[in-house]
Amino acid sequence: MKHFPFPIVNKDNSNCLDCYRCLRKCPLEAIEFSSGRARIITEACVVCGECMRECPQKTKRIISDMDFVVRALNEGKPMVLSVGEMGLLAGKMPMIELAEKAYNIGFDYIEELDVLEEDVIHEVRDYVRASDKLVLASHCPVIVNLVEQHFPEWIEHLMPLPSLASIHAKDLKKRFPDHMIVHAASCTAEFYNRQNDEDIDFLITLSELERIIRYNPVVRKAEDAKQPFYIEYEGGYAFSVVGNLSSRLIDDGVVDRNAIEWYSGLDTCIDILKNKDQLLCEEVQFLELMACPSGCVTSVDIQSPDSVFGRCLRIKQYNGDRIYLPKFRLNIPIPEISFENRKYDRPKVDAQAVRTEMDACFKDTDATILNCGACGYDTCYAKSAAVVRGEATRDMCISYLKSKAESFANSVVNNIASGLLVFDKDYTILQLNPYIQKMFGPYHLDVGAKISDYFDVRYMRKTVEKGEIVRNVKIAYKELGIWTQQTIQPLDSERYVAFIVDITDSEKQREQFNAVKRELLVNANQVIDDQMRTAQEIANRLGETTAATKITLLKLIQEFEREKELT
């Protein structure tokens, strides 16, 4: 047996946002988040691929053989392509055109999977007729995984036939022994079950086939082919749309209408398998289940914009046009297979440990047990059990995170060294913190009180009526002996917030500083006045002594003049 890695992996550097959509979508809870981002619990996963479709960031991908196929084509290796009729929905071209383009890029032969229908239905009819117990159809790989991993008590009821892809590959290998078989699948579960498909060399998705056809170079022309590369056979869609196989068995008289049931959708199928005893009591002889709603027409790899009805109609019309074509006949006998009990037992947890986790999650933060399912688990107890098992983390709980965030926000608001006051357009207090209550203690402010009964709201009115942001305005409350600095702004169309800082101490210091400056100015003015007075007195004395000196000098001059006259 060949061994392959689990087919669905997270992309490198995937941008998982912890939205938990994949976990909410998965009815088997086969996804865990303990590693910081979504990780598939491979033992529980049935490879339905819904997590790939559900992820808004497209963080998961299928491990396929696309690179190997492209390399083999470029090297000119002989290859045969097996493709299902779902190629009609996945691609944007008729099957004949798809076959021609596949031949052009290097495939030697292309054949549709559904040509096997008549031979396989014949095998199914014989098996159901010979069975003395309820028969569960096994053509849906996801259902086979579901039975093996979660409901092994149904293994004895599974019809022991391999998938159509496996049968087709074995038949192609018989006819083309020197060629490699490439199967293009729309079902993600085929990539897991390929471990049992010894004859499938390469497995790719239908969308990957479309890309290969579009971008690989043309090496030859279909019109130049010397031998058939595509033969049109009669086909059908009994195995691709739920209920069609059952209807064929009814029409062929194999099973009475009252002894046959068919259902689709993974949640529905799980519910059906859980009630085995009820089905046995109802004497159901044949049970057809398909994991995708309505069947393969809604496979993960089918991105058709058509409605489900439109998809089924398109397949029906396509096969209706082929009823006059020759019937295909298998070149090999259809082998019987056995199924393996791979039952996944979720690790058991101690109930007391779960209760302890719930107490830690909800009591410490005043979170509420809502059972809202936002985390992906149906109940808070189930989520807490997953935390104990190591499959989840406590902060996956929205209620816990909300309570934790509110607690943090309240802690910040209650302990911040400034006032916070939220009010509405009627100036009614909606929220305030202890700092405000302490600052305006004599007012006894509380939620529901009118600010206008205590405060001058002329600055707040600018914000309420005009939507203006008032920044760093100083407002004094003389009756309380405090000064404040306030910034007022809208929170939204209905609420407003005022950030109020007590600046009384700084204002007092400023007043003290201003008083000192005024005193210094007075003293300086007095000194200047004294200096001017002294200067004036000195000037007066200088004037007197100057005049006396001048008189004395004049007298001396006169005396010298008289002395000259005498001589």
Coordinates of C-alpha atoms in Angstrom, one line a residue:
M1 CA 0.0 0.0 0.0
K2 CA 1.3 3.5 -0.9
H3 CA 1.4 6.0 1.9
F4 CA 0.6 9.7 1.4
P5 CA 0.5 12.6 3.8
F6 CA -2.9 13.9 5.0
P7 CA -4.3 15.7 1.9
I8 CA -5.5 19.0 3.5
V9 CA -2.8 21.2 4.9
N10 CA -2.4 24.8 6.0
K11 CA -0.7 27.1 3.5
D12 CA 2.7 28.5 4.4
N13 CA 2.3 31.8 6.3
S14 CA -1.5 31.3 6.2
N15 CA -3.4 34.2 7.6
C16 CA -5.7 32.4 10.0
L17 CA -7.8 35.0 11.8
D18 CA -9.2 32.8 14.5
C19 CA -12.7 33.4 13.2
Y20 CA -13.6 29.7 14.0
R21 CA -15.8 29.4 11.0
C22 CA -14.2 26.1 10.0
L23 CA -14.8 24.7 13.4
R24 CA -18.4 25.9 13.4
K25 CA -18.9 24.2 10.0
C26 CA -17.3 20.9 11.0
P27 CA -19.9 18.6 12.6
L28 CA -17.2 16.3 13.8
E29 CA -15.2 19.0 15.7
A30 CA -12.1 17.8 13.8
I31 CA -10.3 21.1 14.1
E32 CA -8.3 22.4 17.0
F33 CA -6.8 25.9 17.8
S34 CA -4.3 25.2 20.6
S35 CA -1.4 26.0 18.2
G36 CA -2.6 29.5 17.6
R37 CA -4.3 28.8 14.3
A38 CA -6.6 26.1 12.9
R39 CA -5.2 22.6 12.7
I40 CA -7.0 19.6 11.5
I41 CA -7.3 16.6 13.8
T42 CA -6.5 14.1 11.1
E43 CA -7.7 11.1 13.1
A44 CA -11.2 12.6 13.2
C45 CA -11.4 14.3 9.8
V46 CA -13.3 12.6 7.1
V47 CA -11.8 14.9 4.4
C48 CA -15.1 16.4 3.3
G49 CA -13.2 19.7 2.5
E50 CA -15.8 22.0 4.0
C51 CA -13.2 23.8 6.1
M52 CA -11.4 24.7 2.8
R53 CA -14.6 26.2 1.4
E54 CA -15.6 27.9 4.6
C55 CA -12.4 29.7 5.3
P56 CA -12.6 33.4 4.3
Q57 CA -8.8 33.6 4.1
K58 CA -8.3 30.4 2.1
T59 CA -5.7 29.2 4.5
K60 CA -6.0 25.5 3.5
R61 CA -5.1 23.6 0.4
I62 CA -5.1 20.1 -1.1
I63 CA -1.8 18.3 -1.5
S64 CA -2.1 17.1 -5.1
D65 CA 0.2 15.9 -7.8
M66 CA -0.2 18.9 -10.1
D67 CA 3.5 19.7 -10.2
F68 CA 4.3 16.0 -11.1
V69 CA 1.7 16.0 -13.9
V70 CA 3.1 19.2 -15.4
R71 CA 6.6 17.9 -15.2
A72 CA 5.6 14.5 -16.8
L73 CA 3.8 16.4 -19.6
N74 CA 6.8 18.6 -20.3
E75 CA 9.0 15.4 -20.4
G76 CA 6.6 13.8 -22.9
K77 CA 5.8 10.8 -20.7
P78 CA 2.8 8.6 -21.7
M79 CA -0.3 9.5 -19.7
V80 CA -4.0 8.7 -19.7
L81 CA -6.5 11.1 -18.1
S82 CA -9.6 9.9 -16.2
V83 CA -12.1 12.7 -15.5
G84 CA -15.6 12.7 -14.1
E85 CA -18.6 14.3 -15.6
M86 CA -18.3 17.0 -12.9
G87 CA -15.7 18.5 -15.2
L88 CA -18.7 20.0 -17.0
L89 CA -19.4 22.1 -13.9
A90 CA -15.8 22.8 -12.8
G91 CA -14.6 23.9 -16.2
K92 CA -16.0 26.3 -18.7
M93 CA -16.0 24.0 -21.7
P94 CA -17.9 20.9 -23.1
M95 CA -16.3 17.6 -22.4
I96 CA -15.3 17.0 -26.0
E97 CA -13.4 20.4 -26.0
L98 CA -11.8 19.5 -22.7
A99 CA -10.6 16.2 -24.2
E100 CA -9.2 17.9 -27.3
K101 CA -7.2 20.4 -25.3
A102 CA -6.0 17.7 -22.9
Y103 CA -4.7 15.8 -25.9
N104 CA -3.1 18.9 -27.4
I105 CA -0.9 19.3 -24.3
G106 CA 0.2 15.7 -24.1
F107 CA -2.4 13.3 -22.7
D108 CA -2.6 10.3 -25.0
Y109 CA -6.1 9.2 -24.1
I110 CA -9.0 10.8 -22.2
E111 CA -12.0 9.0 -20.8
E112 CA -15.0 10.0 -18.6
L113 CA -15.5 8.2 -15.4
D114 CA -19.3 7.9 -15.6
V115 CA -19.1 5.4 -18.6
L116 CA -18.6 2.8 -15.9
E117 CA -22.2 3.3 -14.7
E118 CA -24.0 0.4 -16.2
D119 CA -21.4 -2.2 -15.3
V120 CA -21.2 -0.9 -11.7
I121 CA -25.0 -0.7 -11.3
H122 CA -25.2 -4.3 -12.5
E123 CA -22.8 -5.2 -9.7
V124 CA -24.8 -3.2 -7.2
R125 CA -28.0 -4.9 -8.2
D126 CA -26.6 -8.4 -7.8
Y127 CA -25.1 -7.5 -4.4
V128 CA -28.3 -6.0 -3.0
R129 CA -30.5 -8.8 -4.3
A130 CA -28.2 -11.4 -2.6
S131 CA -27.9 -9.5 0.7
D132 CA -30.1 -10.4 3.7
K133 CA -29.3 -7.3 5.6
L134 CA -29.4 -3.5 5.1
V135 CA -26.9 -2.4 2.5
L136 CA -25.2 1.0 2.8
A137 CA -23.9 2.4 -0.5
S138 CA -20.2 3.0 -0.6
H139 CA -19.6 5.2 -3.7
C140 CA -19.1 8.4 -1.6
P141 CA -15.6 8.4 -0.2
V142 CA -16.5 10.8 2.6
I143 CA -19.2 8.4 3.9
V144 CA -16.8 5.6 3.8
N145 CA -14.4 7.6 6.0
L146 CA -17.3 8.6 8.3
V147 CA -18.2 5.0 8.8
E148 CA -14.6 3.8 9.4
Q149 CA -13.7 6.6 11.7
H150 CA -16.9 7.3 13.6
F151 CA -19.5 4.6 13.1
P152 CA -17.6 1.3 12.6
E153 CA -20.7 -0.6 13.6
W154 CA -21.9 0.2 10.1
I155 CA -18.9 -1.4 8.4
E156 CA -20.6 -4.7 7.9
H157 CA -23.4 -2.9 6.0
L158 CA -21.1 -1.1 3.5
M159 CA -21.2 -2.4 0.0
P160 CA -17.7 -3.9 -0.6
L161 CA -17.1 -2.1 -3.8
P162 CA -14.2 0.4 -4.4
S163 CA -14.8 3.9 -5.6
L164 CA -15.5 4.5 -9.3
A165 CA -12.1 6.3 -9.6
S166 CA -10.3 3.2 -8.4
I167 CA -12.3 0.9 -10.7
H168 CA -11.7 3.2 -13.7
A169 CA -8.0 3.5 -13.0
K170 CA -7.7 -0.3 -12.8
D171 CA -9.5 -0.7 -16.1
L172 CA -7.3 2.0 -17.8
K173 CA -4.2 0.3 -16.5
K174 CA -5.3 -2.9 -18.1
R175 CA -5.8 -1.2 -21.5
F176 CA -2.8 1.1 -21.2
P177 CA -0.2 -0.8 -19.2
D178 CA 2.7 1.5 -20.2
H179 CA 0.9 4.7 -19.3
M180 CA 0.6 6.6 -16.1
I181 CA -3.0 7.2 -15.0
V182 CA -4.0 10.7 -13.9
H183 CA -7.4 11.1 -12.2
A184 CA -9.0 14.6 -12.0
A185 CA -11.4 14.6 -9.0
S186 CA -13.9 17.0 -7.6
C187 CA -14.0 15.2 -4.2
T188 CA -11.3 15.9 -1.6
A189 CA -11.8 12.5 0.0
E190 CA -10.4 10.8 -3.1
F191 CA -7.0 12.3 -2.1
Y192 CA -7.1 10.4 1.2
N193 CA -8.5 7.2 -0.2
R194 CA -5.9 7.1 -2.9
Q195 CA -3.8 5.0 -0.5
N196 CA -5.9 2.1 -1.7
D197 CA -5.7 3.0 -5.3
E198 CA -2.6 1.3 -6.5
D199 CA -3.4 2.1 -10.2
I200 CA -3.8 5.9 -9.8
D201 CA -0.4 7.4 -10.4
F202 CA -1.3 11.0 -10.1
L203 CA -4.3 12.7 -8.6
I204 CA -5.3 16.3 -9.2
T205 CA -8.4 18.4 -8.8
L206 CA -10.7 19.4 -11.7
S207 CA -9.7 23.1 -11.2
E208 CA -6.1 22.1 -11.4
L209 CA -6.8 20.2 -14.6
E210 CA -8.3 23.4 -16.1
R211 CA -5.2 25.4 -15.2
I212 CA -2.9 22.7 -16.6
I213 CA -4.9 22.8 -19.9
R214 CA -4.9 26.6 -20.0
Y215 CA -1.2 27.2 -19.3
N216 CA 0.7 24.1 -20.6
P217 CA 2.2 24.5 -24.1
V218 CA 0.5 22.8 -27.0
V219 CA 2.6 19.9 -28.4
R220 CA 0.2 18.5 -31.0
K221 CA -3.1 19.1 -32.6
A222 CA -6.2 16.9 -32.1
E223 CA -7.1 16.9 -35.8
D224 CA -3.7 15.3 -36.5
A225 CA -4.3 12.4 -34.2
K226 CA -3.7 9.0 -35.8
Q227 CA -5.7 7.0 -33.3
P228 CA -8.7 7.9 -31.1
F229 CA -7.8 9.9 -28.0
Y230 CA -11.4 10.3 -26.8
I231 CA -14.3 7.9 -27.4
E232 CA -17.9 9.0 -26.5
Y233 CA -19.8 6.4 -24.7
E234 CA -23.2 6.4 -23.1
G235 CA -23.0 7.7 -19.5
G236 CA -25.2 8.5 -16.6
Y237 CA -25.3 10.3 -13.3
A238 CA -26.5 7.6 -10.9
F239 CA -23.4 8.0 -8.7
S240 CA -23.1 11.8 -8.8
V241 CA -26.6 13.0 -7.7
V242 CA -28.1 11.6 -4.5
G243 CA -31.2 9.4 -5.0
N244 CA -30.4 8.5 -8.6
L245 CA -28.8 5.1 -7.7
S246 CA -31.7 4.3 -5.4
S247 CA -34.2 5.2 -8.2
R248 CA -32.5 2.9 -10.6
L249 CA -32.8 0.1 -8.1
I250 CA -36.5 0.8 -7.6
D251 CA -37.0 1.0 -11.4
D252 CA -35.2 -2.3 -11.9
G253 CA -37.4 -4.0 -9.3
V254 CA -34.4 -4.7 -7.0
V255 CA -35.8 -2.9 -3.9
D256 CA -39.3 -1.9 -3.0
R257 CA -39.8 1.9 -2.7
N258 CA -40.8 1.6 1.0
A259 CA -37.5 -0.3 1.8
I260 CA -35.1 2.3 0.4
E261 CA -33.9 5.7 1.7
W262 CA -31.4 8.3 0.5
Y263 CA -30.1 11.4 2.2
S264 CA -27.3 14.0 1.6
G265 CA -25.4 16.6 3.6
L266 CA -22.8 15.5 6.2
D267 CA -24.9 16.7 9.2
T268 CA -27.9 14.7 8.0
C269 CA -25.8 11.6 7.3
I270 CA -24.3 11.7 10.8
D271 CA -27.8 11.9 12.2
I272 CA -28.9 8.9 10.1
L273 CA -25.9 6.8 11.1
K274 CA -26.5 7.5 14.8
N275 CA -29.9 5.9 14.5
K276 CA -29.0 2.5 13.2
D277 CA -31.5 0.6 15.3
Q278 CA -34.4 2.7 14.1
L279 CA -33.5 2.0 10.4
L280 CA -33.3 -1.7 11.2
C281 CA -36.7 -1.6 12.8
E282 CA -38.1 0.1 9.7
E283 CA -36.7 -2.7 7.6
V284 CA -34.8 -0.5 5.3
Q285 CA -33.0 -2.6 2.7
F286 CA -30.9 0.0 0.9
L287 CA -29.5 3.2 2.2
E288 CA -27.8 5.8 0.0
L289 CA -25.8 8.6 1.7
M290 CA -23.8 11.4 0.1
A291 CA -21.8 13.9 2.2
C292 CA -22.2 16.8 -0.2
P293 CA -25.8 18.3 -0.3
S294 CA -27.5 16.8 -3.3
G295 CA -24.4 14.9 -4.3
C296 CA -21.2 15.6 -6.2
V297 CA -22.7 18.6 -7.9
T298 CA -21.9 20.6 -4.8
S299 CA -18.4 19.3 -4.3
V300 CA -15.8 21.7 -2.8
D301 CA -14.0 21.9 -6.1
I302 CA -17.1 22.9 -8.1
Q303 CA -17.3 26.6 -8.3
S304 CA -20.1 26.8 -10.8
P305 CA -22.4 29.9 -10.4
D306 CA -25.4 27.7 -11.3
S307 CA -28.0 26.8 -8.6
V308 CA -28.0 23.2 -7.4
F309 CA -31.0 22.5 -9.7
G310 CA -29.2 24.1 -12.6
R311 CA -26.2 21.9 -12.0
C312 CA -28.3 18.7 -11.9
L313 CA -30.2 19.8 -15.0
R314 CA -27.0 20.4 -16.9
I315 CA -25.6 16.9 -16.0
K316 CA -29.0 15.4 -16.9
Q317 CA -29.2 17.1 -20.3
Y318 CA -25.6 16.1 -21.1
N319 CA -26.2 12.5 -20.3
G320 CA -29.6 12.5 -22.1
D321 CA -27.8 13.4 -25.3
R322 CA -25.6 10.3 -24.9
I323 CA -28.3 7.6 -24.7
Y324 CA -27.7 6.5 -28.3
L325 CA -24.0 6.2 -27.9
P326 CA -22.3 2.7 -27.5
K327 CA -22.2 1.3 -24.0
F328 CA -18.9 0.9 -22.3
R329 CA -17.8 -2.5 -21.1
L330 CA -15.3 -3.1 -18.4
N331 CA -12.2 -5.1 -19.2
I332 CA -11.7 -6.2 -15.6
P333 CA -13.9 -7.8 -13.0
I334 CA -14.9 -5.3 -10.3
P335 CA -12.9 -6.3 -7.2
E336 CA -14.4 -6.6 -3.7
I337 CA -12.7 -4.6 -1.0
S338 CA -12.8 -4.7 2.8
F339 CA -13.1 -1.7 5.1
E340 CA -11.0 -0.9 8.2
N341 CA -12.1 0.0 11.6
R342 CA -10.3 3.3 12.2
K343 CA -12.6 4.5 15.0
Y344 CA -11.5 7.8 16.5
D345 CA -12.0 7.9 20.2
R346 CA -11.8 11.5 21.5
P347 CA -9.6 11.7 24.5
K348 CA -11.6 11.4 27.7
V349 CA -11.6 14.3 30.2
D350 CA -12.3 14.4 33.9
A351 CA -15.6 16.1 34.6
Q352 CA -14.1 17.9 37.6
A353 CA -11.3 19.3 35.4
V354 CA -13.9 20.6 33.0
R355 CA -15.8 22.3 35.8
T356 CA -12.6 23.8 37.1
E357 CA -11.9 25.2 33.6
M358 CA -15.4 26.6 33.4
D359 CA -15.1 28.2 36.8
A360 CA -11.8 29.8 35.8
C361 CA -13.3 31.0 32.5
F362 CA -16.5 32.5 33.8
K363 CA -16.3 33.3 37.5
D364 CA -13.0 35.3 37.4
T365 CA -14.2 37.5 34.6
D366 CA -18.0 37.6 35.2
A367 CA -18.5 36.2 31.8
T368 CA -21.8 34.6 30.9
I369 CA -22.5 30.9 30.0
L370 CA -24.4 31.6 26.7
N371 CA -23.9 28.3 24.7
C372 CA -23.8 30.7 21.7
G373 CA -21.6 28.4 19.6
A374 CA -19.5 31.4 18.4
C375 CA -16.3 29.5 19.4
G376 CA -17.4 26.5 17.2
Y377 CA -18.5 24.2 20.0
D378 CA -22.2 23.6 20.6
T379 CA -22.0 24.3 24.4
C380 CA -19.6 26.1 26.8
Y381 CA -19.1 22.7 28.5
A382 CA -17.9 21.2 25.2
K383 CA -15.5 24.1 24.7
S384 CA -14.2 23.7 28.2
A385 CA -13.7 20.0 27.6
A386 CA -11.7 20.8 24.4
V387 CA -9.5 23.2 26.5
V388 CA -8.8 20.4 28.9
R389 CA -7.9 18.1 26.1
G390 CA -5.6 20.7 24.6
E391 CA -7.7 21.3 21.5
A392 CA -8.9 24.8 22.3
T393 CA -7.9 27.8 24.3
R394 CA -9.9 29.8 26.8
D395 CA -9.9 33.0 24.9
M396 CA -11.9 31.3 22.1
C397 CA -15.0 32.2 24.2
I398 CA -16.5 35.5 23.0
S399 CA -18.2 36.1 26.3
Y400 CA -14.9 35.6 28.1
L401 CA -13.0 37.9 25.8
K402 CA -15.8 40.5 26.1
S403 CA -15.8 40.3 29.8
K404 CA -12.1 40.4 30.0
A405 CA -11.9 43.4 27.7
E406 CA -14.6 45.2 29.7
S407 CA -12.8 44.4 32.9
F408 CA -9.6 45.8 31.6
A409 CA -11.3 48.9 30.2
N410 CA -13.1 49.4 33.5
S411 CA -9.9 49.0 35.4
V412 CA -8.2 51.6 33.2
V413 CA -11.2 54.0 33.5
N414 CA -11.5 53.6 37.2
N415 CA -7.8 54.0 37.9
I416 CA -6.8 56.7 35.5
A417 CA -5.7 60.0 37.1
S418 CA -8.2 62.1 35.3
G419 CA -12.0 62.5 35.2
L420 CA -14.1 60.8 32.5
L421 CA -17.7 61.9 32.0
V422 CA -20.0 60.5 29.4
F423 CA -23.3 62.3 28.7
D424 CA -26.1 62.5 26.1
K425 CA -27.6 65.4 24.2
D426 CA -29.8 66.2 27.2
Y427 CA -26.7 66.5 29.4
T428 CA -27.7 63.4 31.4
I429 CA -24.7 61.5 32.8
L430 CA -24.4 58.1 31.3
Q431 CA -21.1 57.1 32.8
L432 CA -18.5 58.5 35.1
N433 CA -15.4 57.3 36.9
P434 CA -14.5 57.5 40.6
Y435 CA -12.0 60.3 39.9
I436 CA -14.9 62.6 38.8
Q437 CA -16.9 61.8 41.8
K438 CA -14.0 62.5 44.1
M439 CA -13.2 65.8 42.3
F440 CA -16.7 67.1 42.5
G441 CA -17.5 65.4 45.9
P442 CA -20.0 68.0 47.2
Y443 CA -22.1 67.6 44.0
H444 CA -22.6 63.9 44.6
L445 CA -22.5 63.2 40.9
D446 CA -23.9 59.9 39.7
V447 CA -25.4 58.2 36.6
G448 CA -28.7 59.8 35.6
A449 CA -27.9 63.2 37.0
K450 CA -28.2 66.4 34.9
I451 CA -24.8 68.1 34.3
S452 CA -26.6 71.4 33.7
D453 CA -27.8 71.3 37.3
Y454 CA -24.2 71.6 38.5
F455 CA -22.0 72.8 35.7
D456 CA -21.8 75.7 33.2
V457 CA -22.4 73.8 30.0
R458 CA -21.6 76.5 27.5
Y459 CA -18.5 74.6 26.2
M460 CA -20.4 71.3 26.2
R461 CA -23.1 72.9 24.1
K462 CA -20.6 73.6 21.3
T463 CA -19.9 69.9 21.1
V464 CA -23.6 68.8 21.4
E465 CA -25.1 71.4 19.1
K466 CA -22.2 71.9 16.6
G467 CA -20.2 68.7 16.9
E468 CA -17.1 70.7 17.7
I469 CA -14.2 69.3 19.7
V470 CA -13.3 71.6 22.5
R471 CA -9.7 71.2 23.5
N472 CA -7.9 72.1 26.8
V473 CA -10.3 74.7 28.0
K474 CA -9.8 76.0 31.6
I475 CA -12.9 76.1 33.7
A476 CA -12.9 77.2 37.4
Y477 CA -15.4 76.1 40.0
K478 CA -14.9 78.8 42.6
E479 CA -17.5 77.5 45.0
L480 CA -15.5 74.2 45.2
G481 CA -12.1 75.9 45.0
I482 CA -10.9 73.9 42.0
W483 CA -9.6 74.6 38.6
T484 CA -10.1 72.1 35.7
Q485 CA -8.8 71.7 32.2
Q486 CA -11.4 70.0 29.9
T487 CA -11.5 68.4 26.5
I488 CA -15.0 67.6 25.2
Q489 CA -15.7 65.6 22.0
P490 CA -18.5 63.4 20.5
L491 CA -18.3 59.6 21.0
D492 CA -21.1 59.0 18.4
S493 CA -24.2 60.7 17.3
E494 CA -25.9 60.2 20.7
R495 CA -23.1 60.3 23.2
Y496 CA -20.4 62.7 24.2
V497 CA -17.4 62.5 26.5
A498 CA -15.6 65.1 28.7
F499 CA -12.0 64.4 29.8
I500 CA -11.6 66.6 33.0
V501 CA -8.2 67.1 34.6
D502 CA -7.9 68.7 38.1
I503 CA -5.3 71.5 37.6
T504 CA -6.0 73.3 40.9
D505 CA -2.5 72.6 42.3
S506 CA -0.8 73.9 39.2
E507 CA -3.1 76.9 39.1
K508 CA -2.3 77.7 42.8
Q509 CA 1.4 77.4 42.0
R510 CA 0.9 79.7 39.0
E511 CA -0.9 82.2 41.2
Q512 CA 1.8 82.0 43.8
F513 CA 4.4 82.5 41.1
N514 CA 2.4 85.5 39.8
A515 CA 2.2 87.0 43.3
V516 CA 5.9 86.7 43.7
K517 CA 6.4 88.3 40.4
R518 CA 4.1 91.2 41.3
E519 CA 5.9 91.7 44.6
L520 CA 9.3 91.7 42.8
L521 CA 8.0 94.3 40.4
V522 CA 6.8 96.5 43.2
N523 CA 10.2 96.2 45.0
A524 CA 12.0 96.8 41.8
N525 CA 9.9 99.9 41.1
Q526 CA 10.6 101.2 44.7
V527 CA 14.4 100.7 44.1
I528 CA 14.2 102.5 40.8
D529 CA 12.3 105.4 42.5
D530 CA 14.9 105.6 45.3
Q531 CA 17.7 105.6 42.8
M532 CA 16.1 108.4 40.8
R533 CA 15.6 110.5 44.0
T534 CA 19.2 110.0 45.0
A535 CA 20.3 110.9 41.5
Q536 CA 18.3 114.1 41.7
E537 CA 19.7 115.0 45.1
I538 CA 23.2 114.4 43.8
A539 CA 22.5 116.5 40.8
N540 CA 21.2 119.4 42.9
R541 CA 24.3 119.3 45.1
L542 CA 26.6 119.1 42.1
G543 CA 24.8 122.1 40.6
E544 CA 25.3 124.2 43.8
T545 CA 29.0 123.3 44.1
T546 CA 29.5 123.9 40.4
A547 CA 28.0 127.4 40.6
A548 CA 30.2 128.3 43.7
T549 CA 33.2 127.0 41.9
K550 CA 32.4 129.1 38.8
I551 CA 31.9 132.3 41.0
T552 CA 35.3 131.6 42.7
L553 CA 37.0 131.2 39.3
L554 CA 35.4 134.5 38.1
K555 CA 36.7 136.3 41.1
L556 CA 40.2 134.9 40.5
I557 CA 40.1 136.0 36.9
Q558 CA 39.1 139.5 37.9
E559 CA 41.9 139.7 40.4
F560 CA 44.4 138.6 37.8
E561 CA 43.1 141.3 35.5
R562 CA 43.4 144.0 38.1
E563 CA 46.9 142.9 38.9
K564 CA 47.9 143.4 35.2
E565 CA 46.5 146.9 35.2
L566 CA 48.6 147.8 38.2
T567 CA 51.8 146.6 36.7

